[in-house]
Tab-separated table of C-alpha atoms and ligand atoms in Angstrom:
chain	number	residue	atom	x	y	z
A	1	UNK	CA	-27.891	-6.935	-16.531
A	2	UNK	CA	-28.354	-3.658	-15.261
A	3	UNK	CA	-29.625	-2.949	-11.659
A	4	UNK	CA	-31.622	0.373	-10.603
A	5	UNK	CA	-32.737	1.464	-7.523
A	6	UNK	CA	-36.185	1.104	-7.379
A	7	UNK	CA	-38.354	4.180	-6.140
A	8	UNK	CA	-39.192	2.048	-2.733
A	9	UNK	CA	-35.901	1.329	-1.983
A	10	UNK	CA	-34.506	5.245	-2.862
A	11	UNK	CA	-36.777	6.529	-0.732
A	12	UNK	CA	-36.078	4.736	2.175
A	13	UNK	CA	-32.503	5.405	2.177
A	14	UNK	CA	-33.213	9.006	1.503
A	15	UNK	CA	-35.040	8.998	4.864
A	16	UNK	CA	-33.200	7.250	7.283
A	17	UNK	CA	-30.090	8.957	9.245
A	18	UNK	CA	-27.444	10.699	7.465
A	19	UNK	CA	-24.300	12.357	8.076
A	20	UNK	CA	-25.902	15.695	7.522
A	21	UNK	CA	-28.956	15.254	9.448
A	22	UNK	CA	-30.190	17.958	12.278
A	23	UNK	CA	-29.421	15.382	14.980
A	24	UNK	CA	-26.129	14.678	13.847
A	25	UNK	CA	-25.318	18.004	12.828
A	26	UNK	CA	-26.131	19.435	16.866
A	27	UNK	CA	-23.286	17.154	17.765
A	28	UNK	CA	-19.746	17.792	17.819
A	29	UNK	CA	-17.201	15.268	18.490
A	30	UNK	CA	-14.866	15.726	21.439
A	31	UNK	CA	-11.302	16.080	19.088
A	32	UNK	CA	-9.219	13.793	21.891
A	33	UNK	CA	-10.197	10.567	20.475
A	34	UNK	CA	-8.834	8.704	23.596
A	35	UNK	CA	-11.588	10.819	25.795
A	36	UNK	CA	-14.193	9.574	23.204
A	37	UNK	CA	-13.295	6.541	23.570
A	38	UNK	CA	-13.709	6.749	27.023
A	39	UNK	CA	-17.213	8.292	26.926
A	40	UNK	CA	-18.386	6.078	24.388
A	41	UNK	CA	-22.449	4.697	25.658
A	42	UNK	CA	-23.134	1.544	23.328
A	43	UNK	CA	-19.653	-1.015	22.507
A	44	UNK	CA	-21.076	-4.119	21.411
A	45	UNK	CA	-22.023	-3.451	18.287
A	46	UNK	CA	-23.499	-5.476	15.344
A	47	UNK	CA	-22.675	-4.107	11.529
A	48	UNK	CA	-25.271	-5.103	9.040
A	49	UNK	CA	-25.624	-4.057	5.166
A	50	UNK	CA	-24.780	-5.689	1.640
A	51	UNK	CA	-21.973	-6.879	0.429
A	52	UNK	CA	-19.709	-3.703	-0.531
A	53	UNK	CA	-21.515	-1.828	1.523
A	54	UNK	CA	-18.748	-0.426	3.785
A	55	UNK	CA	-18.939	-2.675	6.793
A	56	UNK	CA	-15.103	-3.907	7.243
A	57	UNK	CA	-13.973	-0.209	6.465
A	58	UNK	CA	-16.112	1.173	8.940
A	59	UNK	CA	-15.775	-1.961	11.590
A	60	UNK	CA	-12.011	-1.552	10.861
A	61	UNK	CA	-12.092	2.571	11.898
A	62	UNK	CA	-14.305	2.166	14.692
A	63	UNK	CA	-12.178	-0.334	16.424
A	64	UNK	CA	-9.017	1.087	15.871
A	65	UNK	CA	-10.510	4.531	17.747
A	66	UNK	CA	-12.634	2.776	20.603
A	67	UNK	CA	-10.115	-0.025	21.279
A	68	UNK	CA	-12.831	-2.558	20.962
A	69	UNK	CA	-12.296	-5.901	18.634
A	70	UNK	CA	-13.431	-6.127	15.456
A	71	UNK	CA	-14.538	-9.850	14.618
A	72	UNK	CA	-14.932	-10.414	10.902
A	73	UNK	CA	-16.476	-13.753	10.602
A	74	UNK	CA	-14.436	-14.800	7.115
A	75	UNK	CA	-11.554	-14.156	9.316
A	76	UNK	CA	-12.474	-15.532	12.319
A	77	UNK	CA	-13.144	-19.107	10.679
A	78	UNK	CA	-9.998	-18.484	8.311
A	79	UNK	CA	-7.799	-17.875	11.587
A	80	UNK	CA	-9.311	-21.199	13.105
A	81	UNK	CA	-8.741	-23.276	10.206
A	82	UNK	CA	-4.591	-22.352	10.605
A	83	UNK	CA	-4.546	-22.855	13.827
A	84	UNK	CA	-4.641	-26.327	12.708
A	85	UNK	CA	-7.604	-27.381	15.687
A	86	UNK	CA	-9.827	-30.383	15.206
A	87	UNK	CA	-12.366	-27.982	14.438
A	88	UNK	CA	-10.195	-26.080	11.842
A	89	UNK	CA	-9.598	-29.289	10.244
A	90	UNK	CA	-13.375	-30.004	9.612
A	91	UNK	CA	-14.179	-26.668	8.534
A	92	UNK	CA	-11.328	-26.263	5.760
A	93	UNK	CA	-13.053	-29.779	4.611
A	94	UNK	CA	-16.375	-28.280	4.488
A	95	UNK	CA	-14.906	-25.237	2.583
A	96	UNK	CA	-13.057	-27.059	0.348
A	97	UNK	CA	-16.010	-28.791	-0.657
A	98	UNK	CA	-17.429	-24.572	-1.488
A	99	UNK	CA	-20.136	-25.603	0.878
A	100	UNK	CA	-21.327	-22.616	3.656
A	101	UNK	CA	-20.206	-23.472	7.366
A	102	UNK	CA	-23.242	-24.188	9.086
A	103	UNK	CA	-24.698	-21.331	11.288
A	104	UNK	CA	-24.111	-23.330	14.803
A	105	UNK	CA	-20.374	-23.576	14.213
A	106	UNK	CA	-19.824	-20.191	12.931
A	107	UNK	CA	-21.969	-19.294	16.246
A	108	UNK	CA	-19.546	-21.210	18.672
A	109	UNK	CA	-16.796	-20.100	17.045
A	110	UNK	CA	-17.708	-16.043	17.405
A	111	UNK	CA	-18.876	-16.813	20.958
A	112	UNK	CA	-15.860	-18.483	21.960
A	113	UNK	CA	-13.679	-15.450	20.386
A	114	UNK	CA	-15.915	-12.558	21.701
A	115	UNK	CA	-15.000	-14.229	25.489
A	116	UNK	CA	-11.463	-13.428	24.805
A	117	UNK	CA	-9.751	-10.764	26.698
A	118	UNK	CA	-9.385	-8.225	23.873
A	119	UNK	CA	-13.117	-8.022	23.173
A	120	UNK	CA	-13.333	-7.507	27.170
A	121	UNK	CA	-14.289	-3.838	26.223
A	122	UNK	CA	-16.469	-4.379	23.078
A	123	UNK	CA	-16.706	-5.838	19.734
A	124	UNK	CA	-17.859	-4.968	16.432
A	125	UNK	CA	-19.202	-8.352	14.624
A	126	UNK	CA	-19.358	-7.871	10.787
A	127	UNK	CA	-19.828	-10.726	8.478
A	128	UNK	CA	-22.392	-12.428	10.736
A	129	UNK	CA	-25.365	-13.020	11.480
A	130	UNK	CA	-26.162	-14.143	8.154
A	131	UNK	CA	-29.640	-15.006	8.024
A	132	UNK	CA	-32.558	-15.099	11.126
A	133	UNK	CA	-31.937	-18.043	12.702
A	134	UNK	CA	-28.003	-17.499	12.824
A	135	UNK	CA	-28.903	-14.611	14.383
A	136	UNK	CA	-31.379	-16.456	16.967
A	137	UNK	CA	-28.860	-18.819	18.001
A	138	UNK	CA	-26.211	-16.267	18.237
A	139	UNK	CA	-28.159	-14.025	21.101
A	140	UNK	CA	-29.622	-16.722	22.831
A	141	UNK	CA	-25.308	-18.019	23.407
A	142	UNK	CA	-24.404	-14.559	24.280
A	143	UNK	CA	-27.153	-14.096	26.632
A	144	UNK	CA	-26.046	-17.354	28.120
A	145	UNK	CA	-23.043	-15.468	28.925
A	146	UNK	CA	-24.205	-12.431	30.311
A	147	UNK	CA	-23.461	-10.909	27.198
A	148	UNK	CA	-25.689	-8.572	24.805
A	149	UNK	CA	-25.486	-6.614	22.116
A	150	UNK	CA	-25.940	-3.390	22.289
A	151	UNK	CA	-26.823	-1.918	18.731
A	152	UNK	CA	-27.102	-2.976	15.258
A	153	UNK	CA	-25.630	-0.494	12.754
A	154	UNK	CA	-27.559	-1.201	9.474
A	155	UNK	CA	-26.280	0.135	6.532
A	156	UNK	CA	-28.042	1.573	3.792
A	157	UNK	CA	-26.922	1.637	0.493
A	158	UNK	CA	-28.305	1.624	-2.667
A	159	UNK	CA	-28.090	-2.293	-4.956
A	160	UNK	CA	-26.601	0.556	-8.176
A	161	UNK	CA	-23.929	2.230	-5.645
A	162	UNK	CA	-22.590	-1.371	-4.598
A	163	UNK	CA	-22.541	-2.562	-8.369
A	164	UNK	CA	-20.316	0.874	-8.863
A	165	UNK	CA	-17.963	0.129	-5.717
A	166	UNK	CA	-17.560	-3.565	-6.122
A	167	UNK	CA	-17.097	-3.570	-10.395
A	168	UNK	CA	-13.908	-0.965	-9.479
A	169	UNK	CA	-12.924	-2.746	-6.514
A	170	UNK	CA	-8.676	-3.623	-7.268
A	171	UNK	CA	-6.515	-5.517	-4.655
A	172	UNK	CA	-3.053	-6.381	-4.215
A	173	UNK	CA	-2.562	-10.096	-4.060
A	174	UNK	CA	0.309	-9.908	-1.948
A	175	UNK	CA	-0.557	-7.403	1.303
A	176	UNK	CA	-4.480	-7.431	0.236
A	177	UNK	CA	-4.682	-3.850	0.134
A	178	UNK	CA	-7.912	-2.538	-1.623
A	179	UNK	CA	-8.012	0.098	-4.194
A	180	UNK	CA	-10.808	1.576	-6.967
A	181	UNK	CA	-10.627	2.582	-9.817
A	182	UNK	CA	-12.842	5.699	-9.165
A	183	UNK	CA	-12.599	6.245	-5.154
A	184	UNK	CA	-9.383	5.277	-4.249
A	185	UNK	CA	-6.523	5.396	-7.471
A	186	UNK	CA	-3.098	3.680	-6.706
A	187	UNK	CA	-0.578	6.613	-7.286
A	188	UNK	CA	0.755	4.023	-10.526
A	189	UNK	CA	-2.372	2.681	-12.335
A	190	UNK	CA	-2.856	-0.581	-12.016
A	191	UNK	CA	0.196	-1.012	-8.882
A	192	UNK	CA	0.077	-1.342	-5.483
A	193	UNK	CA	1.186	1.944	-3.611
A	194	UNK	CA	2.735	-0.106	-0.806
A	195	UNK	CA	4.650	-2.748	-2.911
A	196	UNK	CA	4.490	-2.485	-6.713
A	197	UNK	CA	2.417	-5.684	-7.663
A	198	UNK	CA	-0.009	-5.696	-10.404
A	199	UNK	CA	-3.604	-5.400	-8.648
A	200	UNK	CA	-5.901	-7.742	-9.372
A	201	UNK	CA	-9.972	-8.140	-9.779
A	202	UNK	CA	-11.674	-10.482	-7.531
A	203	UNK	CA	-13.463	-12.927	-9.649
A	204	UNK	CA	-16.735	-12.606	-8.015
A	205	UNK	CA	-16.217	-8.633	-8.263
A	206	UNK	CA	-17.828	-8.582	-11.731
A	207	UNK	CA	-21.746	-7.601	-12.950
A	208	UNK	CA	-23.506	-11.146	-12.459
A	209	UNK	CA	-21.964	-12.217	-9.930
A	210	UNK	CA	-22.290	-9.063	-7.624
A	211	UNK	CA	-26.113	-9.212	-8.939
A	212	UNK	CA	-26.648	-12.453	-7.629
A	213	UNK	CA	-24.961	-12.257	-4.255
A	214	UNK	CA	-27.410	-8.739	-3.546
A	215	UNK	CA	-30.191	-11.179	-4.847
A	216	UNK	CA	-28.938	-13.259	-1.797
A	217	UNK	CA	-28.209	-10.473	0.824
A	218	UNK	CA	-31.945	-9.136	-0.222
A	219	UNK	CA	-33.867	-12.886	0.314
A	220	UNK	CA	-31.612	-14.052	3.553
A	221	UNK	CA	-29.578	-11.454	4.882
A	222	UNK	CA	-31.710	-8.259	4.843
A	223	UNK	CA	-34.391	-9.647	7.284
A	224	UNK	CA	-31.712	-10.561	10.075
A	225	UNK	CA	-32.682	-6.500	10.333
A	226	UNK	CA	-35.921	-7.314	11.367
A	227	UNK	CA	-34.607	-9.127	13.937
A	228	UNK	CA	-32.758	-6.945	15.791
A	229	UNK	CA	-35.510	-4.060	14.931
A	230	UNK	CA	-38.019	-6.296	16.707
A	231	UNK	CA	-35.402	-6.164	19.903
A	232	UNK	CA	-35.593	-2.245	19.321
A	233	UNK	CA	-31.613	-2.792	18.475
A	234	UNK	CA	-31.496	-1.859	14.997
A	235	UNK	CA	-30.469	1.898	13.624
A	236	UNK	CA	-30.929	2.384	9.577
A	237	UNK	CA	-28.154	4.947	8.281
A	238	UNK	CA	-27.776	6.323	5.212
A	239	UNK	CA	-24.407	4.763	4.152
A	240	UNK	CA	-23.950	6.009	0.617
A	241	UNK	CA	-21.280	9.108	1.718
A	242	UNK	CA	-17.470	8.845	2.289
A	243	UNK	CA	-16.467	6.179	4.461
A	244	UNK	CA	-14.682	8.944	6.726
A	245	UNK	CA	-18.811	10.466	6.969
A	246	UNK	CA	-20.424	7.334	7.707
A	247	UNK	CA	-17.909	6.462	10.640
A	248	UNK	CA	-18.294	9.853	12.277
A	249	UNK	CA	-22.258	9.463	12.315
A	250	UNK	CA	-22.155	6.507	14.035
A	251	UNK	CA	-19.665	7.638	16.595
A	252	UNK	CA	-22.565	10.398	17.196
A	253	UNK	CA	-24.982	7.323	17.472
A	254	UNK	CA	-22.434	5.188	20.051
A	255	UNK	CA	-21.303	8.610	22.082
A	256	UNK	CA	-25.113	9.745	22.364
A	257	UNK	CA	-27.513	7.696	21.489
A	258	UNK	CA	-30.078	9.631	23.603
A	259	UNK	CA	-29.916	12.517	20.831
A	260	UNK	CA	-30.968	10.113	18.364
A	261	UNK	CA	-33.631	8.942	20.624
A	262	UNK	CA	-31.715	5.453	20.918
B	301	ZN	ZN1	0.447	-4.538	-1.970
């Protein structure tokens, strides 16, 4: 099965914000990171785009230079299940069964985390919402607690780019660090640069399966964008360059959103 991007969905990624647009290009980045941090407009922050489409890299970068929290919601529920709660217990029964954790718990669960001290200052949420209703539900608990978001970073990429990141994608099964074959070579083929081990493909890294989970993201993920761009919330950005690219252009966005008429 080969995928292709269809003319529709090329040309809308060709004209939503890139790295190298005129608005981005009339802004330079203050180089003391700490003094962007500082000056930094918009901090709670929603990341939205398909599978393999860059958002735990770039949630990962951004958090690390704003000192905000990044919330992945995989890890989230993972880190609740070993804490070994009552709740934890349920949910490792529910995925042990390989069924999805209903929206409301995965809600309460990010709530309850985002009213932690370290997310005092911001958070990045990537991984959730999943689909509209998630989404709903997750807004109408924050604004219970005086909290909103502030922006949601969708990213753009093309279904035949994610096929060519996630078919290369290699990881170490003992630290988890990610490599491909293409983009990102271990200095040993086939070894982890940090420890040796053979790397490994995830088994639901291959054609079909990466077909069928864009099918997915495309039916009940993609319109959780329409949500937030009926709140006025949502900014499209061309996500297809270097990861290094895409995190600078939405620093732009976050230091001045009034340039990009945010
Ligand atoms: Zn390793």
């Amino acid at each position: 099965m080969s995928l292709t991007v269809s003319g529709s969905q090329a040309s809308t990624i060709d004209s939503v914000l890139a790295p190298d647009s005129p608005e981005a290009l009339s802004i330079s980045l203050p180089a003391d990171r700490n003094q962007l941090a500082e000056q930094i407009k918009l901090r709670r922050i929603v990341v939205l785009g398909p599978p393999g489409g860059g958002k735990g890299t770039l949630a990962d970068a951004l958090a690390a230079d704003l000192g905000i929290c990044h919330l992945s919601t995989g890890d989230v529920l993972r880190a609740e299940v070993k804490s070994g709660s009552a709740l934890g217990k349920s949910l490792k029964e529910i995925m042990d069964r390989g069924e999805l954790v209903p929206f409301q718990i995965v809600v309460d669960i990010v709530v309850n985390r985002l009213q932690q001290p370290d997310c005092a200052k911001g958070y990045l949420l990537d991984g959730s919402p999943r689909r509209v209703a998630e989404a709903e539900a997750l807004e109408k608990r924050l604004a219970e607690k005086h909290i909103s978001t502030e922006i949601a970073i969708d990213l753009q990429v093309p279904d035949s780019d994610i096929q060519a990141r996630l078919e290369g994608r290699r990881l170490c099964p003992k630290c988890g660090a990610i490599y491909h074959v293409s983009f990102k070579k271990p200095r040993v083929d086939g070894k982890c640069d940090l420890d040796g081990t053979a790397l490994i493909q995830r088994s639901d890294d291959n054609a079909s399966v990466i077909a069928e989970r864009l099918k997915v993201y495309h039916q009940e993920t993609a319109p959780v964008s329409g949500f937030y761009e009926s709140r006025g919330l949502r900014t499209a950005i061309n996500a297809r360059g270097s990861a290094s690219e895409v995190e600078a252009l939405v620093l732009k966005i976050l230091w001045r959103p009034d340039v990009f008429g945010f």
